[in-house]
CHARMM-style PDB file with segment names, atoms N, HN, CA, C and O in Angstrom:
ATOM      1  N   LEU     1     -44.829  34.602 -29.544  1.00  0.00      PROA
ATOM      2  CA  LEU     1     -45.106  35.680 -30.797  1.00  0.00      PROA
ATOM      3  C   LEU     1     -46.413  35.428 -31.054  1.00  0.00      PROA
ATOM      4  O   LEU     1     -46.879  34.289 -31.042  1.00  0.00      PROA
ATOM      5  N   TYR     2     -47.148  36.577 -31.323  1.00  0.00      PROA
ATOM      6  HN  TYR     2     -46.769  37.503 -31.332  1.00  0.00      PROA
ATOM      7  CA  TYR     2     -48.297  36.571 -31.774  1.00  0.00      PROA
ATOM      8  C   TYR     2     -48.542  37.182 -33.208  1.00  0.00      PROA
ATOM      9  O   TYR     2     -47.975  38.251 -33.428  1.00  0.00      PROA
ATOM     10  N   PRO     3     -49.116  36.778 -33.949  1.00  0.00      PROA
ATOM     11  CA  PRO     3     -49.311  37.184 -35.393  1.00  0.00      PROA
ATOM     12  C   PRO     3     -49.728  38.054 -35.670  1.00  0.00      PROA
ATOM     13  O   PRO     3     -50.732  38.239 -34.982  1.00  0.00      PROA
ATOM     14  N   VAL     4     -49.487  39.223 -36.700  1.00  0.00      PROA
ATOM     15  HN  VAL     4     -48.672  39.072 -37.259  1.00  0.00      PROA
ATOM     16  CA  VAL     4     -49.994  40.472 -37.394  1.00  0.00      PROA
ATOM     17  C   VAL     4     -50.975  39.872 -38.400  1.00  0.00      PROA
ATOM     18  O   VAL     4     -50.683  39.058 -39.277  1.00  0.00      PROA
ATOM     19  N   ILE     5     -52.054  40.335 -38.176  1.00  0.00      PROA
ATOM     20  HN  ILE     5     -52.292  40.996 -37.464  1.00  0.00      PROA
ATOM     21  CA  ILE     5     -53.266  39.802 -38.937  1.00  0.00      PROA
ATOM     22  C   ILE     5     -54.076  40.985 -39.976  1.00  0.00      PROA
ATOM     23  O   ILE     5     -55.105  40.845 -40.636  1.00  0.00      PROA
ATOM     24  N   ALA     6     -53.334  41.969 -39.855  1.00  0.00      PROA
ATOM     25  HN  ALA     6     -52.497  42.084 -39.319  1.00  0.00      PROA
ATOM     26  CA  ALA     6     -54.091  43.011 -40.784  1.00  0.00      PROA
ATOM     27  C   ALA     6     -52.702  44.152 -41.224  1.00  0.00      PROA
ATOM     28  O   ALA     6     -51.698  44.387 -40.552  1.00  0.00      PROA
ATOM     29  N   THR     7     -52.981  44.555 -42.196  1.00  0.00      PROA
ATOM     30  HN  THR     7     -53.796  44.364 -42.742  1.00  0.00      PROA
ATOM     31  CA  THR     7     -51.702  45.508 -42.725  1.00  0.00      PROA
ATOM     32  C   THR     7     -51.363  46.889 -41.666  1.00  0.00      PROA
ATOM     33  O   THR     7     -52.144  47.646 -41.090  1.00  0.00      PROA
ATOM     34  N   VAL     8     -50.088  46.852 -41.687  1.00  0.00      PROA
ATOM     35  HN  VAL     8     -49.453  46.237 -42.154  1.00  0.00      PROA
ATOM     36  CA  VAL     8     -49.458  47.709 -40.769  1.00  0.00      PROA
ATOM     37  C   VAL     8     -49.821  49.196 -41.428  1.00  0.00      PROA
ATOM     38  O   VAL     8     -49.766  49.326 -42.651  1.00  0.00      PROA
ATOM     39  N   SER     9     -50.089  49.999 -40.812  1.00  0.00      PROA
ATOM     40  HN  SER     9     -50.133  49.894 -39.818  1.00  0.00      PROA
ATOM     41  CA  SER     9     -50.293  51.462 -41.237  1.00  0.00      PROA
ATOM     42  C   SER     9     -49.415  52.366 -40.517  1.00  0.00      PROA
ATOM     43  O   SER     9     -48.469  51.979 -39.831  1.00  0.00      PROA
ATOM     44  N   ALA    10     -49.841  53.913 -40.734  1.00  0.00      PROA
ATOM     45  HN  ALA    10     -50.610  54.227 -41.291  1.00  0.00      PROA
ATOM     46  CA  ALA    10     -48.585  54.522 -40.036  1.00  0.00      PROA
ATOM     47  C   ALA    10     -49.000  54.819 -38.550  1.00  0.00      PROA
ATOM     48  O   ALA    10     -48.286  55.581 -37.899  1.00  0.00      PROA
ATOM     49  N   SER    11     -49.898  54.369 -38.089  1.00  0.00      PROA
ATOM     50  HN  SER    11     -50.478  53.750 -38.618  1.00  0.00      PROA
ATOM     51  CA  SER    11     -50.266  54.432 -36.758  1.00  0.00      PROA
ATOM     52  C   SER    11     -50.873  53.134 -35.886  1.00  0.00      PROA
ATOM     53  O   SER    11     -51.323  53.324 -34.756  1.00  0.00      PROA
ATOM     54  N   HSD    12     -50.859  52.173 -36.325  1.00  0.00      PROA
ATOM     55  HN  HSD    12     -50.493  52.019 -37.242  1.00  0.00      PROA
ATOM     56  CA  HSD    12     -51.129  51.230 -35.684  1.00  0.00      PROA
ATOM     57  C   HSD    12     -51.107  49.199 -36.546  1.00  0.00      PROA
ATOM     58  O   HSD    12     -51.372  48.874 -37.704  1.00  0.00      PROA
ATOM     59  N   SER    13     -50.843  48.644 -35.797  1.00  0.00      PROA
ATOM     60  HN  SER    13     -50.628  48.908 -34.857  1.00  0.00      PROA
ATOM     61  CA  SER    13     -51.031  47.178 -36.099  1.00  0.00      PROA
ATOM     62  C   SER    13     -52.119  46.491 -35.375  1.00  0.00      PROA
ATOM     63  O   SER    13     -52.475  46.893 -34.267  1.00  0.00      PROA
ATOM     64  N   ILE    14     -52.712  45.380 -36.005  1.00  0.00      PROA
ATOM     65  HN  ILE    14     -52.422  45.053 -36.905  1.00  0.00      PROA
ATOM     66  CA  ILE    14     -53.718  44.466 -35.489  1.00  0.00      PROA
ATOM     67  C   ILE    14     -52.968  43.123 -35.582  1.00  0.00      PROA
ATOM     68  O   ILE    14     -52.535  42.552 -36.582  1.00  0.00      PROA
ATOM     69  N   ILE    15     -52.925  42.755 -34.251  1.00  0.00      PROA
ATOM     70  HN  ILE    15     -53.278  43.218 -33.439  1.00  0.00      PROA
ATOM     71  CA  ILE    15     -52.235  41.466 -33.768  1.00  0.00      PROA
ATOM     72  C   ILE    15     -53.216  40.502 -32.887  1.00  0.00      PROA
ATOM     73  O   ILE    15     -53.673  40.666 -31.756  1.00  0.00      PROA
ATOM     74  N   GLU    16     -53.362  39.485 -33.781  1.00  0.00      PROA
ATOM     75  HN  GLU    16     -52.991  39.352 -34.700  1.00  0.00      PROA
ATOM     76  CA  GLU    16     -54.171  38.429 -32.627  1.00  0.00      PROA
ATOM     77  C   GLU    16     -53.520  38.149 -31.544  1.00  0.00      PROA
ATOM     78  O   GLU    16     -52.387  37.705 -31.727  1.00  0.00      PROA
ATOM     79  N   ILE    17     -53.874  38.268 -30.467  1.00  0.00      PROA
ATOM     80  HN  ILE    17     -54.794  38.629 -30.319  1.00  0.00      PROA
ATOM     81  CA  ILE    17     -53.499  37.656 -28.846  1.00  0.00      PROA
ATOM     82  C   ILE    17     -54.277  36.790 -28.565  1.00  0.00      PROA
ATOM     83  O   ILE    17     -53.867  36.190 -27.572  1.00  0.00      PROA
ATOM     84  N   GLY    18     -55.456  36.297 -29.027  1.00  0.00      PROA
ATOM     85  HN  GLY    18     -55.789  36.784 -29.834  1.00  0.00      PROA
ATOM     86  CA  GLY    18     -56.240  35.191 -28.717  1.00  0.00      PROA
ATOM     87  C   GLY    18     -56.972  35.311 -27.230  1.00  0.00      PROA
ATOM     88  O   GLY    18     -56.681  36.140 -26.367  1.00  0.00      PROA
ATOM     89  N   ALA    19     -57.927  34.349 -27.145  1.00  0.00      PROA
ATOM     90  HN  ALA    19     -58.163  33.676 -27.846  1.00  0.00      PROA
ATOM     91  CA  ALA    19     -58.503  34.442 -26.073  1.00  0.00      PROA
ATOM     92  C   ALA    19     -57.910  34.436 -24.440  1.00  0.00      PROA
ATOM     93  O   ALA    19     -58.489  34.882 -23.450  1.00  0.00      PROA
ATOM     94  N   GLU    20     -56.963  33.973 -24.490  1.00  0.00      PROA
ATOM     95  HN  GLU    20     -56.493  33.610 -25.295  1.00  0.00      PROA
ATOM     96  CA  GLU    20     -56.245  33.980 -23.167  1.00  0.00      PROA
ATOM     97  C   GLU    20     -55.598  35.474 -22.502  1.00  0.00      PROA
ATOM     98  O   GLU    20     -54.988  36.163 -23.321  1.00  0.00      PROA
ATOM     99  N   GLU    21     -55.678  35.929 -21.302  1.00  0.00      PROA
ATOM    100  HN  GLU    21     -56.174  35.370 -20.637  1.00  0.00      PROA
ATOM    101  CA  GLU    21     -55.514  37.281 -21.032  1.00  0.00      PROA
ATOM    102  C   GLU    21     -54.046  37.254 -20.378  1.00  0.00      PROA
ATOM    103  O   GLU    21     -53.769  37.440 -19.193  1.00  0.00      PROA
ATOM    104  N   LYS    22     -53.229  36.995 -21.376  1.00  0.00      PROA
ATOM    105  HN  LYS    22     -53.454  36.844 -22.339  1.00  0.00      PROA
ATOM    106  CA  LYS    22     -51.671  37.144 -21.463  1.00  0.00      PROA
ATOM    107  C   LYS    22     -51.234  38.466 -21.334  1.00  0.00      PROA
ATOM    108  O   LYS    22     -50.303  38.772 -20.589  1.00  0.00      PROA
ATOM    109  N   VAL    23     -51.802  39.201 -21.961  1.00  0.00      PROA
ATOM    110  HN  VAL    23     -52.558  38.952 -22.566  1.00  0.00      PROA
ATOM    111  CA  VAL    23     -51.657  40.293 -22.785  1.00  0.00      PROA
ATOM    112  C   VAL    23     -52.368  41.692 -22.008  1.00  0.00      PROA
ATOM    113  O   VAL    23     -53.569  41.956 -22.054  1.00  0.00      PROA
ATOM    114  N   ARG    24     -51.494  42.366 -21.415  1.00  0.00      PROA
ATOM    115  HN  ARG    24     -50.518  42.151 -21.378  1.00  0.00      PROA
ATOM    116  CA  ARG    24     -52.160  43.677 -20.527  1.00  0.00      PROA
ATOM    117  C   ARG    24     -51.776  44.953 -21.236  1.00  0.00      PROA
ATOM    118  O   ARG    24     -50.875  44.994 -22.074  1.00  0.00      PROA
ATOM    119  N   ILE    25     -52.697  46.276 -20.763  1.00  0.00      PROA
ATOM    120  HN  ILE    25     -53.430  46.242 -20.083  1.00  0.00      PROA
ATOM    121  CA  ILE    25     -52.428  47.520 -21.197  1.00  0.00      PROA
ATOM    122  C   ILE    25     -50.943  47.732 -20.470  1.00  0.00      PROA
ATOM    123  O   ILE    25     -50.771  47.429 -19.289  1.00  0.00      PROA
ATOM    124  N   GLY    26     -49.935  48.264 -21.276  1.00  0.00      PROA
ATOM    125  HN  GLY    26     -50.075  48.510 -22.235  1.00  0.00      PROA
ATOM    126  CA  GLY    26     -48.972  48.799 -20.328  1.00  0.00      PROA
ATOM    127  C   GLY    26     -47.782  47.899 -20.702  1.00  0.00      PROA
ATOM    128  O   GLY    26     -46.632  48.309 -20.541  1.00  0.00      PROA
ATOM    129  N   ASP    27     -48.061  46.582 -21.239  1.00  0.00      PROA
ATOM    130  HN  ASP    27     -48.995  46.249 -21.371  1.00  0.00      PROA
ATOM    131  CA  ASP    27     -47.032  45.383 -21.614  1.00  0.00      PROA
ATOM    132  C   ASP    27     -46.194  46.351 -22.654  1.00  0.00      PROA
ATOM    133  O   ASP    27     -46.589  47.385 -23.192  1.00  0.00      PROA
ATOM    134  N   VAL    28     -44.870  45.672 -22.773  1.00  0.00      PROA
ATOM    135  HN  VAL    28     -44.550  44.832 -22.336  1.00  0.00      PROA
ATOM    136  CA  VAL    28     -43.730  46.016 -23.977  1.00  0.00      PROA
ATOM    137  C   VAL    28     -44.289  45.009 -25.275  1.00  0.00      PROA
ATOM    138  O   VAL    28     -44.611  43.823 -25.200  1.00  0.00      PROA
ATOM    139  N   ALA    29     -44.287  45.689 -26.192  1.00  0.00      PROA
ATOM    140  HN  ALA    29     -44.025  46.652 -26.254  1.00  0.00      PROA
ATOM    141  CA  ALA    29     -44.700  45.085 -27.223  1.00  0.00      PROA
ATOM    142  C   ALA    29     -43.624  45.659 -28.402  1.00  0.00      PROA
ATOM    143  O   ALA    29     -43.659  46.826 -28.791  1.00  0.00      PROA
ATOM    144  N   SER    30     -42.598  44.581 -28.944  1.00  0.00      PROA
ATOM    145  HN  SER    30     -42.570  43.632 -28.628  1.00  0.00      PROA
ATOM    146  CA  SER    30     -41.748  44.683 -30.052  1.00  0.00      PROA
ATOM    147  C   SER    30     -42.462  44.086 -31.279  1.00  0.00      PROA
ATOM    148  O   SER    30     -43.075  43.025 -31.397  1.00  0.00      PROA
ATOM    149  N   LEU    31     -42.266  44.847 -31.958  1.00  0.00      PROA
ATOM    150  HN  LEU    31     -41.768  45.709 -31.863  1.00  0.00      PROA
ATOM    151  CA  LEU    31     -42.439  44.603 -33.590  1.00  0.00      PROA
ATOM    152  C   LEU    31     -41.446  43.472 -34.468  1.00  0.00      PROA
ATOM    153  O   LEU    31     -41.707  42.567 -35.261  1.00  0.00      PROA
ATOM    154  N   PHE    32     -40.219  44.008 -33.907  1.00  0.00      PROA
ATOM    155  HN  PHE    32     -40.007  44.743 -33.263  1.00  0.00      PROA
ATOM    156  CA  PHE    32     -39.082  43.495 -34.688  1.00  0.00      PROA
ATOM    157  C   PHE    32     -37.918  43.349 -33.631  1.00  0.00      PROA
ATOM    158  O   PHE    32     -37.554  44.232 -32.854  1.00  0.00      PROA
ATOM    159  N   ASP    33     -37.365  41.992 -33.750  1.00  0.00      PROA
ATOM    160  HN  ASP    33     -37.661  41.275 -34.381  1.00  0.00      PROA
ATOM    161  CA  ASP    33     -35.796  41.579 -33.008  1.00  0.00      PROA
ATOM    162  C   ASP    33     -35.110  40.675 -33.931  1.00  0.00      PROA
ATOM    163  O   ASP    33     -35.455  40.455 -35.092  1.00  0.00      PROA
ATOM    164  N   ALA    34     -34.210  40.222 -33.378  1.00  0.00      PROA
ATOM    165  HN  ALA    34     -33.930  40.401 -32.435  1.00  0.00      PROA
ATOM    166  CA  ALA    34     -33.082  39.731 -34.234  1.00  0.00      PROA
ATOM    167  C   ALA    34     -33.535  38.000 -34.166  1.00  0.00      PROA
ATOM    168  O   ALA    34     -32.853  37.237 -34.849  1.00  0.00      PROA
ATOM    169  N   GLN    35     -34.737  37.391 -33.299  1.00  0.00      PROA
ATOM    170  HN  GLN    35     -35.292  38.011 -32.744  1.00  0.00      PROA
ATOM    171  CA  GLN    35     -34.649  36.284 -33.461  1.00  0.00      PROA
ATOM    172  C   GLN    35     -35.938  35.757 -34.770  1.00  0.00      PROA
ATOM    173  O   GLN    35     -36.956  36.322 -35.169  1.00  0.00      PROA
ATOM    174  N   SER    36     -35.299  34.455 -35.134  1.00  0.00      PROA
ATOM    175  HN  SER    36     -34.471  33.996 -34.810  1.00  0.00      PROA
ATOM    176  CA  SER    36     -36.347  34.011 -36.194  1.00  0.00      PROA
ATOM    177  C   SER    36     -37.648  34.083 -36.276  1.00  0.00      PROA
ATOM    178  O   SER    36     -38.127  33.169 -35.605  1.00  0.00      PROA
ATOM    179  N   GLY    37     -38.453  34.722 -36.771  1.00  0.00      PROA
ATOM    180  HN  GLY    37     -38.064  35.464 -37.316  1.00  0.00      PROA
ATOM    181  CA  GLY    37     -39.789  34.761 -36.676  1.00  0.00      PROA
ATOM    182  C   GLY    37     -40.464  36.192 -36.015  1.00  0.00      PROA
ATOM    183  O   GLY    37     -41.632  36.374 -35.671  1.00  0.00      PROA
ATOM    184  N   SER    38     -39.386  37.076 -35.966  1.00  0.00      PROA
ATOM    185  HN  SER    38     -38.437  36.928 -36.245  1.00  0.00      PROA
ATOM    186  CA  SER    38     -39.786  38.299 -35.706  1.00  0.00      PROA
ATOM    187  C   SER    38     -38.854  39.362 -36.239  1.00  0.00      PROA
ATOM    188  O   SER    38     -38.851  40.562 -35.961  1.00  0.00      PROA
ATOM    189  N   ARG    39     -37.931  38.579 -37.196  1.00  0.00      PROA
ATOM    190  HN  ARG    39     -37.933  37.605 -37.421  1.00  0.00      PROA
ATOM    191  CA  ARG    39     -37.113  39.769 -38.130  1.00  0.00      PROA
ATOM    192  C   ARG    39     -37.746  40.420 -39.022  1.00  0.00      PROA
ATOM    193  O   ARG    39     -38.606  39.772 -39.618  1.00  0.00      PROA
ATOM    194  N   PRO    40     -37.539  42.046 -39.465  1.00  0.00      PROA
ATOM    195  CA  PRO    40     -38.168  42.515 -40.337  1.00  0.00      PROA
ATOM    196  C   PRO    40     -38.760  41.743 -41.621  1.00  0.00      PROA
ATOM    197  O   PRO    40     -39.949  41.792 -41.936  1.00  0.00      PROA
ATOM    198  N   GLU    41     -37.837  41.070 -42.274  1.00  0.00      PROA
ATOM    199  HN  GLU    41     -36.871  41.030 -42.018  1.00  0.00      PROA
ATOM    200  CA  GLU    41     -38.245  40.329 -43.114  1.00  0.00      PROA
ATOM    201  C   GLU    41     -39.203  38.922 -42.951  1.00  0.00      PROA
ATOM    202  O   GLU    41     -39.783  38.398 -43.902  1.00  0.00      PROA
ATOM    203  N   ASP    42     -39.241  38.467 -41.670  1.00  0.00      PROA
ATOM    204  HN  ASP    42     -38.770  38.892 -40.898  1.00  0.00      PROA
ATOM    205  CA  ASP    42     -40.243  37.540 -41.147  1.00  0.00      PROA
ATOM    206  C   ASP    42     -41.387  38.122 -41.230  1.00  0.00      PROA
ATOM    207  O   ASP    42     -42.289  37.559 -41.851  1.00  0.00      PROA
ATOM    208  N   VAL    43     -41.596  39.369 -40.623  1.00  0.00      PROA
ATOM    209  HN  VAL    43     -40.863  39.826 -40.118  1.00  0.00      PROA
ATOM    210  CA  VAL    43     -42.937  40.373 -40.207  1.00  0.00      PROA
ATOM    211  C   VAL    43     -43.665  40.367 -41.638  1.00  0.00      PROA
ATOM    212  O   VAL    43     -44.772  39.941 -41.965  1.00  0.00      PROA
ATOM    213  N   SER    44     -42.623  41.007 -42.389  1.00  0.00      PROA
ATOM    214  HN  SER    44     -41.723  41.353 -42.124  1.00  0.00      PROA
ATOM    215  CA  SER    44     -42.885  41.257 -43.900  1.00  0.00      PROA
ATOM    216  C   SER    44     -43.929  40.330 -44.477  1.00  0.00      PROA
ATOM    217  O   SER    44     -45.106  40.469 -44.811  1.00  0.00      PROA
ATOM    218  N   GLU    45     -42.899  39.140 -44.470  1.00  0.00      PROA
ATOM    219  HN  GLU    45     -41.944  39.027 -44.198  1.00  0.00      PROA
ATOM    220  CA  GLU    45     -43.775  37.993 -44.994  1.00  0.00      PROA
ATOM    221  C   GLU    45     -45.382  37.276 -44.471  1.00  0.00      PROA
ATOM    222  O   GLU    45     -46.333  36.739 -45.039  1.00  0.00      PROA
ATOM    223  N   ALA    46     -45.065  37.582 -43.290  1.00  0.00      PROA
ATOM    224  HN  ALA    46     -44.292  38.018 -42.829  1.00  0.00      PROA
ATOM    225  CA  ALA    46     -46.365  36.986 -42.426  1.00  0.00      PROA
ATOM    226  C   ALA    46     -47.572  38.067 -42.925  1.00  0.00      PROA
ATOM    227  O   ALA    46     -48.670  37.604 -43.235  1.00  0.00      PROA
ATOM    228  N   CYS    47     -47.343  39.415 -42.983  1.00  0.00      PROA
ATOM    229  HN  CYS    47     -46.452  39.791 -42.731  1.00  0.00      PROA
ATOM    230  CA  CYS    47     -48.748  40.335 -43.122  1.00  0.00      PROA
ATOM    231  C   CYS    47     -48.773  40.810 -44.484  1.00  0.00      PROA
ATOM    232  O   CYS    47     -49.626  41.651 -44.768  1.00  0.00      PROA
ATOM    233  N   GLY    48     -47.759  40.299 -45.607  1.00  0.00      PROA
ATOM    234  HN  GLY    48     -47.066  39.616 -45.376  1.00  0.00      PROA
ATOM    235  CA  GLY    48     -47.666  40.809 -46.836  1.00  0.00      PROA
ATOM    236  C   GLY    48     -47.559  42.309 -47.015  1.00  0.00      PROA
ATOM    237  O   GLY    48     -48.396  43.000 -47.595  1.00  0.00      PROA
ATOM    238  N   ALA    49     -46.691  42.642 -46.581  1.00  0.00      PROA
ATOM    239  HN  ALA    49     -46.011  42.080 -46.109  1.00  0.00      PROA
ATOM    240  CA  ALA    49     -46.076  44.317 -46.671  1.00  0.00      PROA
ATOM    241  C   ALA    49     -44.912  44.077 -46.741  1.00  0.00      PROA
ATOM    242  O   ALA    49     -44.555  43.045 -46.173  1.00  0.00      PROA
ATOM    243  N   SER    50     -43.969  44.814 -47.372  1.00  0.00      PROA
ATOM    244  HN  SER    50     -44.259  45.652 -47.834  1.00  0.00      PROA
ATOM    245  CA  SER    50     -42.819  45.064 -47.973  1.00  0.00      PROA
ATOM    246  C   SER    50     -42.158  45.457 -46.562  1.00  0.00      PROA
ATOM    247  O   SER    50     -42.753  46.195 -45.777  1.00  0.00      PROA
ATOM    248  N   VAL    51     -40.760  44.864 -46.262  1.00  0.00      PROA
ATOM    249  HN  VAL    51     -40.276  44.265 -46.900  1.00  0.00      PROA
ATOM    250  CA  VAL    51     -39.896  45.504 -45.325  1.00  0.00      PROA
ATOM    251  C   VAL    51     -39.989  47.071 -45.028  1.00  0.00      PROA
ATOM    252  O   VAL    51     -40.153  47.533 -43.900  1.00  0.00      PROA
ATOM    253  N   TYR    52     -39.842  47.934 -46.371  1.00  0.00      PROA
ATOM    254  HN  TYR    52     -39.708  47.558 -47.288  1.00  0.00      PROA
ATOM    255  CA  TYR    52     -39.496  49.133 -46.659  1.00  0.00      PROA
ATOM    256  C   TYR    52     -41.067  49.756 -46.075  1.00  0.00      PROA
ATOM    257  O   TYR    52     -41.042  50.916 -45.665  1.00  0.00      PROA
ATOM    258  N   ASP    53     -42.005  49.236 -46.045  1.00  0.00      PROA
ATOM    259  HN  ASP    53     -42.025  48.294 -46.378  1.00  0.00      PROA
ATOM    260  CA  ASP    53     -43.419  49.728 -45.213  1.00  0.00      PROA
ATOM    261  C   ASP    53     -43.436  49.477 -43.929  1.00  0.00      PROA
ATOM    262  O   ASP    53     -44.100  50.123 -43.119  1.00  0.00      PROA
ATOM    263  N   LEU    54     -42.699  48.513 -43.657  1.00  0.00      PROA
ATOM    264  HN  LEU    54     -42.159  47.988 -44.315  1.00  0.00      PROA
ATOM    265  CA  LEU    54     -42.873  48.144 -42.190  1.00  0.00      PROA
ATOM    266  C   LEU    54     -42.194  49.140 -41.376  1.00  0.00      PROA
ATOM    267  O   LEU    54     -42.657  49.610 -40.336  1.00  0.00      PROA
ATOM    268  N   THR    55     -40.614  49.564 -42.112  1.00  0.00      PROA
ATOM    269  HN  THR    55     -40.238  49.182 -42.956  1.00  0.00      PROA
ATOM    270  CA  THR    55     -39.856  50.428 -41.201  1.00  0.00      PROA
ATOM    271  C   THR    55     -40.161  51.658 -41.451  1.00  0.00      PROA
ATOM    272  O   THR    55     -40.366  52.331 -40.441  1.00  0.00      PROA
ATOM    273  N   MET    56     -40.280  52.273 -42.601  1.00  0.00      PROA
ATOM    274  HN  MET    56     -40.114  51.727 -43.422  1.00  0.00      PROA
ATOM    275  CA  MET    56     -40.550  53.396 -42.962  1.00  0.00      PROA
ATOM    276  C   MET    56     -41.740  54.129 -43.297  1.00  0.00      PROA
ATOM    277  O   MET    56     -41.761  55.065 -44.096  1.00  0.00      PROA
ATOM    278  N   HSD    57     -42.873  53.619 -42.578  1.00  0.00      PROA
ATOM    279  HN  HSD    57     -42.857  52.858 -41.928  1.00  0.00      PROA
ATOM    280  CA  HSD    57     -43.829  54.429 -42.434  1.00  0.00      PROA
ATOM    281  C   HSD    57     -44.483  54.033 -41.148  1.00  0.00      PROA
ATOM    282  O   HSD    57     -45.689  54.245 -41.024  1.00  0.00      PROA
ATOM    283  N   LEU    58     -43.946  53.594 -40.383  1.00  0.00      PROA
ATOM    284  HN  LEU    58     -42.967  53.421 -40.483  1.00  0.00      PROA
ATOM    285  CA  LEU    58     -44.489  53.819 -38.966  1.00  0.00      PROA
ATOM    286  C   LEU    58     -44.614  55.084 -38.098  1.00  0.00      PROA
ATOM    287  O   LEU    58     -43.560  55.714 -38.014  1.00  0.00      PROA
ATOM    288  N   ASN    59     -45.563  55.549 -37.498  1.00  0.00      PROA
ATOM    289  HN  ASN    59     -46.420  55.037 -37.566  1.00  0.00      PROA
ATOM    290  CA  ASN    59     -45.358  56.606 -36.958  1.00  0.00      PROA
ATOM    291  C   ASN    59     -44.099  57.339 -36.265  1.00  0.00      PROA
ATOM    292  O   ASN    59     -43.758  56.794 -35.215  1.00  0.00      PROA
ATOM    293  N   PRO    60     -43.306  58.520 -36.662  1.00  0.00      PROA
ATOM    294  CA  PRO    60     -42.316  58.643 -36.015  1.00  0.00      PROA
ATOM    295  C   PRO    60     -42.740  58.885 -34.695  1.00  0.00      PROA
ATOM    296  O   PRO    60     -41.670  59.165 -34.155  1.00  0.00      PROA
ATOM    297  N   LEU    61     -43.595  58.957 -33.836  1.00  0.00      PROA
ATOM    298  HN  LEU    61     -44.464  58.729 -34.275  1.00  0.00      PROA
ATOM    299  CA  LEU    61     -43.880  59.555 -32.460  1.00  0.00      PROA
ATOM    300  C   LEU    61     -43.618  57.758 -31.931  1.00  0.00      PROA
ATOM    301  O   LEU    61     -43.617  57.711 -30.701  1.00  0.00      PROA
ATOM    302  N   LEU    62     -43.423  56.454 -32.530  1.00  0.00      PROA
ATOM    303  HN  LEU    62     -43.423  56.492 -33.530  1.00  0.00      PROA
ATOM    304  CA  LEU    62     -43.152  55.282 -31.871  1.00  0.00      PROA
ATOM    305  C   LEU    62     -41.837  55.506 -31.281  1.00  0.00      PROA
ATOM    306  O   LEU    62     -40.901  55.985 -31.922  1.00  0.00      PROA
ATOM    307  N   PRO    63     -41.763  55.121 -29.927  1.00  0.00      PROA
ATOM    308  CA  PRO    63     -40.674  54.721 -29.103  1.00  0.00      PROA
ATOM    309  C   PRO    63     -39.783  53.731 -30.156  1.00  0.00      PROA
ATOM    310  O   PRO    63     -40.416  52.860 -30.752  1.00  0.00      PROA
ATOM    311  N   ARG    64     -38.520  53.835 -30.363  1.00  0.00      PROA
ATOM    312  HN  ARG    64     -38.005  54.543 -29.880  1.00  0.00      PROA
ATOM    313  CA  ARG    64     -37.367  53.000 -30.997  1.00  0.00      PROA
ATOM    314  C   ARG    64     -36.372  52.924 -30.416  1.00  0.00      PROA
ATOM    315  O   ARG    64     -35.700  53.949 -30.304  1.00  0.00      PROA
ATOM    316  N   ARG    65     -35.928  51.737 -29.857  1.00  0.00      PROA
ATOM    317  HN  ARG    65     -36.474  50.904 -29.948  1.00  0.00      PROA
ATOM    318  CA  ARG    65     -34.873  50.918 -29.499  1.00  0.00      PROA
ATOM    319  C   ARG    65     -33.870  50.342 -30.399  1.00  0.00      PROA
ATOM    320  O   ARG    65     -34.206  49.198 -30.705  1.00  0.00      PROA
ATOM    321  N   ILE    66     -32.753  50.708 -30.944  1.00  0.00      PROA
ATOM    322  HN  ILE    66     -32.481  51.637 -30.695  1.00  0.00      PROA
ATOM    323  CA  ILE    66     -32.007  49.873 -31.639  1.00  0.00      PROA
ATOM    324  C   ILE    66     -30.885  49.346 -30.847  1.00  0.00      PROA
ATOM    325  O   ILE    66     -30.288  50.147 -30.128  1.00  0.00      PROA
ATOM    326  N   VAL    67     -30.564  48.293 -30.869  1.00  0.00      PROA
ATOM    327  HN  VAL    67     -31.050  47.642 -31.453  1.00  0.00      PROA
ATOM    328  CA  VAL    67     -29.330  47.544 -30.095  1.00  0.00      PROA
ATOM    329  C   VAL    67     -28.688  46.870 -30.739  1.00  0.00      PROA
ATOM    330  OT1 VAL    67     -27.737  46.266 -30.243  1.00  0.00      PROA
TER     331      VAL     67
END
């Protein structure tokens, strides 16, 4: 898991990926899932935004998969 380091906006989030080159362009990135630490309420607390802002103000063109 990589920490959200800036407020989420309608078109982007800023995530700290560190100096190691583990993440590449084209990798799948999930903002939320059911695991502890990456549930919507966990991400909300970590970045100081409400769950509402995280879920309702994301760009409608972002792909979404609900399982």
